[in-house]
PDB file of C-alpha atoms in Angstrom:
ATOM      1  CA  GLN A1179      -3.285 -16.974  -0.498  1.00 50.00           C
ATOM      2  CA  GLN A1180      -4.986 -13.736  -1.417  1.00 58.00           C
ATOM      3  CA  GLN A1181      -6.764 -12.583   1.735  1.00 89.00           C
ATOM      4  CA  VAL A1182      -8.476  -9.538   0.242  1.00 95.00           C
ATOM      5  CA  LYS A1183     -10.223  -9.800  -3.039  1.00 96.00           C
ATOM      6  CA  GLN A1184     -11.149  -6.681  -4.970  1.00 97.00           C
ATOM      7  CA  SER A1185     -13.370  -6.030  -7.924  1.00 97.00           C
ATOM      8  CA  PRO A1186     -13.685  -4.812 -10.495  1.00 97.00           C
ATOM      9  CA  GLN A1187     -10.230  -4.508 -11.891  1.00 97.00           C
ATOM     10  CA  SER A1188     -11.088  -1.378 -13.904  1.00 97.00           C
ATOM     11  CA  LEU A1189     -14.046   0.864 -13.943  1.00 97.00           C
ATOM     12  CA  ILE A1190     -15.333   3.597 -16.239  1.00 98.00           C
ATOM     13  CA  VAL A1191     -17.966   6.045 -14.892  1.00 98.00           C
ATOM     14  CA  GLN A1192     -19.380   9.216 -16.371  1.00 98.00           C
ATOM     15  CA  LYS A1193     -18.874  12.542 -14.574  1.00 97.00           C
ATOM     16  CA  GLY A1194     -21.533  12.890 -11.914  1.00 98.00           C
ATOM     17  CA  GLY A1195     -22.192   9.147 -11.652  1.00 98.00           C
ATOM     18  CA  ILE A1196     -21.574   6.727  -8.758  1.00 98.00           C
ATOM     19  CA  SER A1197     -18.476   4.677  -8.648  1.00 98.00           C
ATOM     20  CA  ILE A1198     -18.640   1.484  -6.673  1.00 98.00           C
ATOM     21  CA  ILE A1199     -15.697  -0.814  -5.786  1.00 98.00           C
ATOM     22  CA  ASN A1200     -16.027  -3.976  -3.836  1.00 98.00           C
ATOM     23  CA  CYS A1201     -13.865  -5.995  -1.588  1.00 98.00           C
ATOM     24  CA  ALA A1202     -14.204  -9.339   0.245  1.00 97.00           C
ATOM     25  CA  TYR A1203     -11.897 -10.736   2.912  1.00 96.00           C
ATOM     26  CA  GLU A1204     -11.362 -14.089   4.514  1.00 92.00           C
ATOM     27  CA  ASN A1205      -9.605 -13.444   7.834  1.00 89.00           C
ATOM     28  CA  THR A1206     -12.132 -12.780  10.569  1.00 88.00           C
ATOM     29  CA  ALA A1207      -9.307 -11.406  12.675  1.00 88.00           C
ATOM     30  CA  PHE A1208      -9.153  -8.281  10.498  1.00 90.00           C
ATOM     31  CA  ASP A1209     -10.495  -5.240  12.252  1.00 89.00           C
ATOM     32  CA  TYR A1210      -9.465  -2.163  10.272  1.00 92.00           C
ATOM     33  CA  PHE A1211     -10.413  -1.548   6.689  1.00 95.00           C
ATOM     34  CA  PRO A1212      -8.881   1.352   4.813  1.00 95.00           C
ATOM     35  CA  TRP A1213      -9.169   2.488   1.294  1.00 97.00           C
ATOM     36  CA  TYR A1214      -6.198   3.956  -0.452  1.00 97.00           C
ATOM     37  CA  GLN A1215      -6.084   6.237  -3.553  1.00 97.00           C
ATOM     38  CA  GLN A1216      -3.138   6.176  -5.782  1.00 96.00           C
ATOM     39  CA  PHE A1217      -2.400   8.668  -8.710  1.00 96.00           C
ATOM     40  CA  PRO A1218       0.276   7.718 -11.338  1.00 93.00           C
ATOM     41  CA  GLY A1219       3.823   8.370 -10.017  1.00 91.00           C
ATOM     42  CA  LYS A1220       2.594   8.751  -6.492  1.00 93.00           C
ATOM     43  CA  GLY A1221       2.415   6.539  -3.421  1.00 94.00           C
ATOM     44  CA  PRO A1222      -0.946   5.394  -2.153  1.00 96.00           C
ATOM     45  CA  ALA A1223      -2.691   7.865   0.255  1.00 96.00           C
ATOM     46  CA  LEU A1224      -5.335   7.022   2.808  1.00 95.00           C
ATOM     47  CA  LEU A1225      -8.827   8.138   1.613  1.00 96.00           C
ATOM     48  CA  ILE A1226     -11.216   6.676   4.215  1.00 96.00           C
ATOM     49  CA  ALA A1227     -11.277   3.756   6.737  1.00 94.00           C
ATOM     50  CA  ILE A1228     -13.763   1.805   8.766  1.00 94.00           C
ATOM     51  CA  ARG A1229     -13.740  -0.624  11.648  1.00 92.00           C
ATOM     52  CA  PRO A1230     -16.408  -3.470  11.791  1.00 90.00           C
ATOM     53  CA  ASP A1231     -18.321  -1.996  14.660  1.00 91.00           C
ATOM     54  CA  VAL A1232     -20.104   0.343  12.197  1.00 93.00           C
ATOM     55  CA  SER A1233     -21.817  -0.402   8.953  1.00 95.00           C
ATOM     56  CA  GLU A1234     -21.248   2.681   7.018  1.00 97.00           C
ATOM     57  CA  LYS A1235     -18.831   5.662   7.176  1.00 97.00           C
ATOM     58  CA  LYS A1236     -19.074   8.800   5.063  1.00 97.00           C
ATOM     59  CA  GLU A1237     -16.562  11.482   4.329  1.00 96.00           C
ATOM     60  CA  GLY A1238     -17.711  14.015   1.860  1.00 97.00           C
ATOM     61  CA  ARG A1239     -18.414  12.126  -1.503  1.00 98.00           C
ATOM     62  CA  PHE A1240     -16.736   8.923  -0.280  1.00 98.00           C
ATOM     63  CA  THR A1241     -18.654   6.264   1.680  1.00 98.00           C
ATOM     64  CA  ILE A1242     -17.623   2.861   2.838  1.00 97.00           C
ATOM     65  CA  SER A1243     -20.332   0.298   3.408  1.00 97.00           C
ATOM     66  CA  PHE A1244     -19.371  -2.738   5.595  1.00 96.00           C
ATOM     67  CA  ASN A1245     -21.077  -6.064   5.850  1.00 95.00           C
ATOM     68  CA  LYS A1246     -19.457  -8.062   8.691  1.00 94.00           C
ATOM     69  CA  SER A1247     -21.465 -11.270   8.228  1.00 94.00           C
ATOM     70  CA  ALA A1248     -20.750 -11.392   4.543  1.00 95.00           C
ATOM     71  CA  LYS A1249     -17.135 -10.405   5.068  1.00 95.00           C
ATOM     72  CA  GLN A1250     -17.470  -7.699   2.452  1.00 97.00           C
ATOM     73  CA  PHE A1251     -16.969  -3.913   2.233  1.00 97.00           C
ATOM     74  CA  SER A1252     -17.242  -1.473  -0.568  1.00 98.00           C
ATOM     75  CA  LEU A1253     -16.290   2.114  -1.645  1.00 98.00           C
ATOM     76  CA  HIS A1254     -18.832   4.400  -3.117  1.00 98.00           C
ATOM     77  CA  ILE A1255     -17.891   7.563  -4.747  1.00 98.00           C
ATOM     78  CA  MET A1256     -20.780   9.885  -5.226  1.00 98.00           C
ATOM     79  CA  ASP A1257     -20.872  12.601  -7.961  1.00 98.00           C
ATOM     80  CA  SER A1258     -17.677  11.178  -9.549  1.00 98.00           C
ATOM     81  CA  GLN A1259     -15.243  13.762 -11.012  1.00 98.00           C
ATOM     82  CA  PRO A1260     -12.496  13.540 -13.469  1.00 97.00           C
ATOM     83  CA  GLY A1261     -10.135  14.260 -10.680  1.00 97.00           C
ATOM     84  CA  ASP A1262     -11.203  11.141  -8.989  1.00 98.00           C
ATOM     85  CA  SER A1263      -9.506   9.141 -11.851  1.00 98.00           C
ATOM     86  CA  ALA A1264      -6.954   7.006  -9.980  1.00 98.00           C
ATOM     87  CA  THR A1265      -6.251   3.475  -8.840  1.00 97.00           C
ATOM     88  CA  TYR A1266      -8.191   2.550  -5.608  1.00 98.00           C
ATOM     89  CA  PHE A1267      -6.895  -0.219  -3.242  1.00 97.00           C
ATOM     90  CA  CYS A1268      -8.828  -1.721  -0.339  1.00 97.00           C
ATOM     91  CA  ALA A1269      -6.910  -3.106   2.558  1.00 96.00           C
ATOM     92  CA  ALA A1270      -7.338  -4.923   5.777  1.00 94.00           C
ATOM     93  CA  ARG A1271      -5.277  -5.208   9.079  1.00 91.00           C
ATOM     94  CA  MET A1272      -5.418  -6.923  12.301  1.00 83.00           C
ATOM     95  CA  ASN A1273      -4.899  -4.713  15.318  1.00 72.00           C
ATOM     96  CA  SER A1274      -2.633  -7.133  17.156  1.00 71.00           C
ATOM     97  CA  GLY A1275       1.121  -6.868  17.557  1.00 70.00           C
ATOM     98  CA  TYR A1276       3.096  -5.777  14.498  1.00 73.00           C
ATOM     99  CA  SER A1277       0.211  -6.560  12.129  1.00 74.00           C
ATOM    100  CA  THR A1278       0.449  -5.130   8.593  1.00 83.00           C
ATOM    101  CA  LEU A1279      -1.752  -4.134   5.736  1.00 90.00           C
ATOM    102  CA  THR A1280      -2.992  -6.616   3.294  1.00 93.00           C
ATOM    103  CA  PHE A1281      -3.913  -4.915   0.044  1.00 95.00           C
ATOM    104  CA  GLY A1282      -6.338  -5.932  -2.714  1.00 96.00           C
ATOM    105  CA  LYS A1283      -5.172  -5.878  -6.311  1.00 95.00           C
ATOM    106  CA  GLY A1284      -6.665  -2.510  -7.064  1.00 97.00           C
ATOM    107  CA  THR A1285      -9.274  -0.947  -9.284  1.00 98.00           C
ATOM    108  CA  MET A1286      -8.313   1.508 -11.959  1.00 97.00           C
ATOM    109  CA  LEU A1287     -11.174   4.153 -12.061  1.00 98.00           C
ATOM    110  CA  LEU A1288     -11.559   6.453 -15.071  1.00 98.00           C
ATOM    111  CA  VAL A1289     -14.209   9.119 -14.736  1.00 98.00           C
ATOM    112  CA  SER A1290     -15.063  10.507 -18.199  1.00 96.00           C
ATOM    113  CA  PRO A1291     -15.892  14.247 -18.588  1.00 91.00           C
TER     114      PRO A1291
ATOM    115  CA  GLU B 845       5.059  18.541   7.234  1.00 63.00           C
ATOM    116  CA  ALA B 846       7.440  16.945   4.894  1.00 82.00           C
ATOM    117  CA  GLY B 847       6.424  13.544   3.509  1.00 93.00           C
ATOM    118  CA  VAL B 848       8.279  10.461   3.066  1.00 97.00           C
ATOM    119  CA  ALA B 849      11.256  11.006   0.712  1.00 97.00           C
ATOM    120  CA  GLN B 850      12.627   8.232  -1.561  1.00 98.00           C
ATOM    121  CA  SER B 851      15.462   8.147  -4.104  1.00 97.00           C
ATOM    122  CA  PRO B 852      16.183   7.425  -6.773  1.00 97.00           C
ATOM    123  CA  ARG B 853      12.736   7.751  -8.413  1.00 97.00           C
ATOM    124  CA  TYR B 854      13.715   5.491 -11.374  1.00 97.00           C
ATOM    125  CA  LYS B 855      16.396   2.970 -11.840  1.00 98.00           C
ATOM    126  CA  ILE B 856      17.093   0.604 -14.801  1.00 98.00           C
ATOM    127  CA  ILE B 857      19.618  -2.221 -14.251  1.00 98.00           C
ATOM    128  CA  GLU B 858      20.590  -5.467 -15.927  1.00 98.00           C
ATOM    129  CA  LYS B 859      19.808  -8.765 -14.267  1.00 97.00           C
ATOM    130  CA  ARG B 860      22.440  -9.937 -11.751  1.00 97.00           C
ATOM    131  CA  GLN B 861      23.482  -6.381 -11.021  1.00 98.00           C
ATOM    132  CA  SER B 862      22.882  -4.862  -7.579  1.00 98.00           C
ATOM    133  CA  VAL B 863      20.781  -1.837  -6.628  1.00 98.00           C
ATOM    134  CA  ALA B 864      19.965   0.203  -3.507  1.00 98.00           C
ATOM    135  CA  PHE B 865      17.011   2.324  -2.572  1.00 98.00           C
ATOM    136  CA  TRP B 866      16.905   5.019   0.057  1.00 98.00           C
ATOM    137  CA  CYS B 867      14.027   6.100   2.218  1.00 98.00           C
ATOM    138  CA  ASN B 868      13.767   9.069   4.696  1.00 97.00           C
ATOM    139  CA  PRO B 869      10.609   8.751   6.743  1.00 96.00           C
ATOM    140  CA  ILE B 870       8.474  11.488   8.194  1.00 96.00           C
ATOM    141  CA  SER B 871      10.332  13.080  11.192  1.00 94.00           C
ATOM    142  CA  GLY B 872       9.453  11.256  14.464  1.00 93.00           C
ATOM    143  CA  HIS B 873       7.878   8.161  12.833  1.00 94.00           C
ATOM    144  CA  ALA B 874       9.179   5.033  14.618  1.00 93.00           C
ATOM    145  CA  THR B 875       7.809   2.504  12.182  1.00 94.00           C
ATOM    146  CA  LEU B 876       8.994   2.232   8.575  1.00 96.00           C
ATOM    147  CA  TYR B 877       7.832  -0.259   5.959  1.00 96.00           C
ATOM    148  CA  TRP B 878       9.228  -1.266   2.499  1.00 97.00           C
ATOM    149  CA  TYR B 879       6.547  -2.551   0.092  1.00 97.00           C
ATOM    150  CA  GLN B 880       6.964  -4.035  -3.414  1.00 98.00           C
ATOM    151  CA  GLN B 881       4.238  -3.034  -5.859  1.00 97.00           C
ATOM    152  CA  ILE B 882       4.328  -5.100  -9.111  1.00 96.00           C
ATOM    153  CA  LEU B 883       2.351  -3.633 -11.987  1.00 93.00           C
ATOM    154  CA  GLY B 884      -1.316  -4.298 -11.678  1.00 90.00           C
ATOM    155  CA  GLN B 885      -1.089  -5.430  -8.092  1.00 92.00           C
ATOM    156  CA  GLY B 886      -1.491  -3.968  -4.629  1.00 94.00           C
ATOM    157  CA  PRO B 887       1.617  -3.294  -2.419  1.00 96.00           C
ATOM    158  CA  LYS B 888       3.115  -6.261  -0.695  1.00 95.00           C
ATOM    159  CA  LEU B 889       4.987  -5.748   2.510  1.00 95.00           C
ATOM    160  CA  LEU B 890       8.688  -6.804   2.345  1.00 97.00           C
ATOM    161  CA  ILE B 891       9.995  -5.676   5.688  1.00 96.00           C
ATOM    162  CA  GLN B 892       8.815  -3.630   8.777  1.00 95.00           C
ATOM    163  CA  PHE B 893      11.104  -1.741  11.142  1.00 95.00           C
ATOM    164  CA  GLN B 894      10.252  -0.519  14.661  1.00 93.00           C
ATOM    165  CA  ASN B 895      12.871   2.077  15.266  1.00 90.00           C
ATOM    166  CA  ASN B 896      15.966   0.349  14.068  1.00 86.00           C
ATOM    167  CA  GLY B 897      14.877  -3.209  14.794  1.00 92.00           C
ATOM    168  CA  VAL B 898      13.171  -5.622  12.279  1.00 93.00           C
ATOM    169  CA  VAL B 899       9.727  -6.702  13.381  1.00 92.00           C
ATOM    170  CA  ASP B 900       8.526  -8.463  10.215  1.00 91.00           C
ATOM    171  CA  ASP B 901      10.559  -9.611   7.341  1.00 94.00           C
ATOM    172  CA  SER B 902       8.577 -12.806   6.562  1.00 92.00           C
ATOM    173  CA  GLN B 903       8.031 -11.929   2.971  1.00 93.00           C
ATOM    174  CA  LEU B 904      11.550 -10.595   2.245  1.00 96.00           C
ATOM    175  CA  PRO B 905      13.534 -12.767  -0.160  1.00 95.00           C
ATOM    176  CA  LYS B 906      16.513 -12.916   2.063  1.00 95.00           C
ATOM    177  CA  ASP B 907      18.776 -14.606  -0.387  1.00 96.00           C
ATOM    178  CA  ARG B 908      18.847 -11.494  -2.510  1.00 97.00           C
ATOM    179  CA  PHE B 909      17.136  -8.719  -0.554  1.00 98.00           C
ATOM    180  CA  SER B 910      18.518  -6.919   2.471  1.00 98.00           C
ATOM    181  CA  ALA B 911      17.427  -3.885   4.329  1.00 97.00           C
ATOM    182  CA  GLU B 912      18.687  -1.700   7.224  1.00 96.00           C
ATOM    183  CA  ARG B 913      17.601   1.238   9.293  1.00 96.00           C
ATOM    184  CA  LEU B 914      20.480   2.922  10.796  1.00 83.00           C
ATOM    185  CA  LYS B 915      19.850   4.970  13.899  1.00 85.00           C
ATOM    186  CA  GLY B 916      16.125   4.418  13.564  1.00 83.00           C
ATOM    187  CA  VAL B 917      15.721   7.066  10.867  1.00 92.00           C
ATOM    188  CA  ASP B 918      16.807   6.608   7.252  1.00 96.00           C
ATOM    189  CA  SER B 919      16.526   3.144   5.665  1.00 97.00           C
ATOM    190  CA  THR B 920      18.002   1.380   2.604  1.00 97.00           C
ATOM    191  CA  LEU B 921      16.831  -1.631   0.725  1.00 98.00           C
ATOM    192  CA  LYS B 922      19.271  -3.520  -1.426  1.00 98.00           C
ATOM    193  CA  ILE B 923      18.846  -6.184  -4.108  1.00 98.00           C
ATOM    194  CA  GLN B 924      21.723  -8.288  -5.086  1.00 97.00           C
ATOM    195  CA  PRO B 925      21.670  -9.888  -7.566  1.00 96.00           C
ATOM    196  CA  ALA B 926      18.611  -8.644  -9.265  1.00 97.00           C
ATOM    197  CA  LYS B 927      16.260 -10.817 -11.302  1.00 97.00           C
ATOM    198  CA  LEU B 928      13.777  -9.928 -14.026  1.00 97.00           C
ATOM    199  CA  GLU B 929      10.867 -10.525 -11.597  1.00 97.00           C
ATOM    200  CA  ASP B 930      12.264  -7.779  -9.345  1.00 98.00           C
ATOM    201  CA  SER B 931      10.791  -5.200 -11.692  1.00 98.00           C
ATOM    202  CA  ALA B 932       8.404  -3.170  -9.691  1.00 98.00           C
ATOM    203  CA  VAL B 933       7.755  -0.028  -7.763  1.00 97.00           C
ATOM    204  CA  TYR B 934       9.266  -0.102  -4.356  1.00 98.00           C
ATOM    205  CA  LEU B 935       7.436   1.963  -1.743  1.00 98.00           C
ATOM    206  CA  CYS B 936       8.545   3.148   1.578  1.00 98.00           C
ATOM    207  CA  ALA B 937       6.039   4.072   4.086  1.00 96.00           C
ATOM    208  CA  SER B 938       6.146   5.396   7.760  1.00 95.00           C
ATOM    209  CA  SER B 939       3.930   5.645  10.776  1.00 93.00           C
ATOM    210  CA  LEU B 940       4.136   7.000  14.172  1.00 91.00           C
ATOM    211  CA  GLY B 941       3.625   3.597  15.730  1.00 86.00           C
ATOM    212  CA  VAL B 942       2.372   0.172  15.029  1.00 80.00           C
ATOM    213  CA  GLY B 943      -1.212  -0.992  14.803  1.00 76.00           C
ATOM    214  CA  SER B 944      -4.295   0.333  13.005  1.00 71.00           C
ATOM    215  CA  THR B 945      -4.445   3.355  15.080  1.00 77.00           C
ATOM    216  CA  TYR B 946      -1.560   4.961  13.203  1.00 84.00           C
ATOM    217  CA  GLU B 947      -1.913   5.903   9.547  1.00 89.00           C
ATOM    218  CA  GLN B 948       0.855   4.799   7.215  1.00 92.00           C
ATOM    219  CA  TYR B 949       2.116   7.559   4.959  1.00 94.00           C
ATOM    220  CA  PHE B 950       3.683   6.345   1.658  1.00 96.00           C
ATOM    221  CA  GLY B 951       6.507   7.909  -0.317  1.00 97.00           C
ATOM    222  CA  PRO B 952       6.366   8.219  -4.124  1.00 96.00           C
ATOM    223  CA  GLY B 953       8.246   5.121  -4.697  1.00 97.00           C
ATOM    224  CA  THR B 954      11.215   3.918  -6.835  1.00 98.00           C
ATOM    225  CA  ARG B 955      10.383   2.336 -10.017  1.00 97.00           C
ATOM    226  CA  LEU B 956      12.869  -0.509 -10.735  1.00 98.00           C
ATOM    227  CA  THR B 957      13.241  -2.010 -14.249  1.00 98.00           C
ATOM    228  CA  VAL B 958      15.395  -5.046 -14.592  1.00 98.00           C
ATOM    229  CA  THR B 959      16.418  -5.905 -18.132  1.00 97.00           C
TER     230      THR B 959
END
């Protein structure tokens, strides 16, 4: 059972445009929603994360929007740059015991110059 | 601060052979994770250690996969015998503790190809 569904699978955005990646979850016990960025040959790195008590979190050009009632969250990359070209994963985690991260399938973003 | 180290970076083996991967976590990190990342998918947790004890191995195919973390520091993941479907990147991650308060730091991974 896939608990975190991510879309789109791939995305092409022009330089300076806005990249939007969406995720939906099923388990209402999740209470931590991070986004990871992965470059080829590297491991995923934490980009930004949000908890369900807020609806939006912004860090520089990266913003997470969170809709608790719809069980959806999204990553917005403003002023997308070629250096943002990477694979992005959303994830979710319960803050109980030894809970672990459940990842989406990833979105391959290409920002064209 | 040094990151999570993994070796080898690449490995090609034939099916039914055995293989081992090594991970050195960030110094002081009590929690260590092994993930399997199949091409086109997100990482999937195989096993989680807290110090040198296993706290979650529910998704580890125990008939062929094994892992240990000696002295609560380095860890090895072994596959014996390997199958074609084991071709994937094996990621090691570590964190100071458990729970969402603690960020997981990932190593570069070992890319395994089983032919």
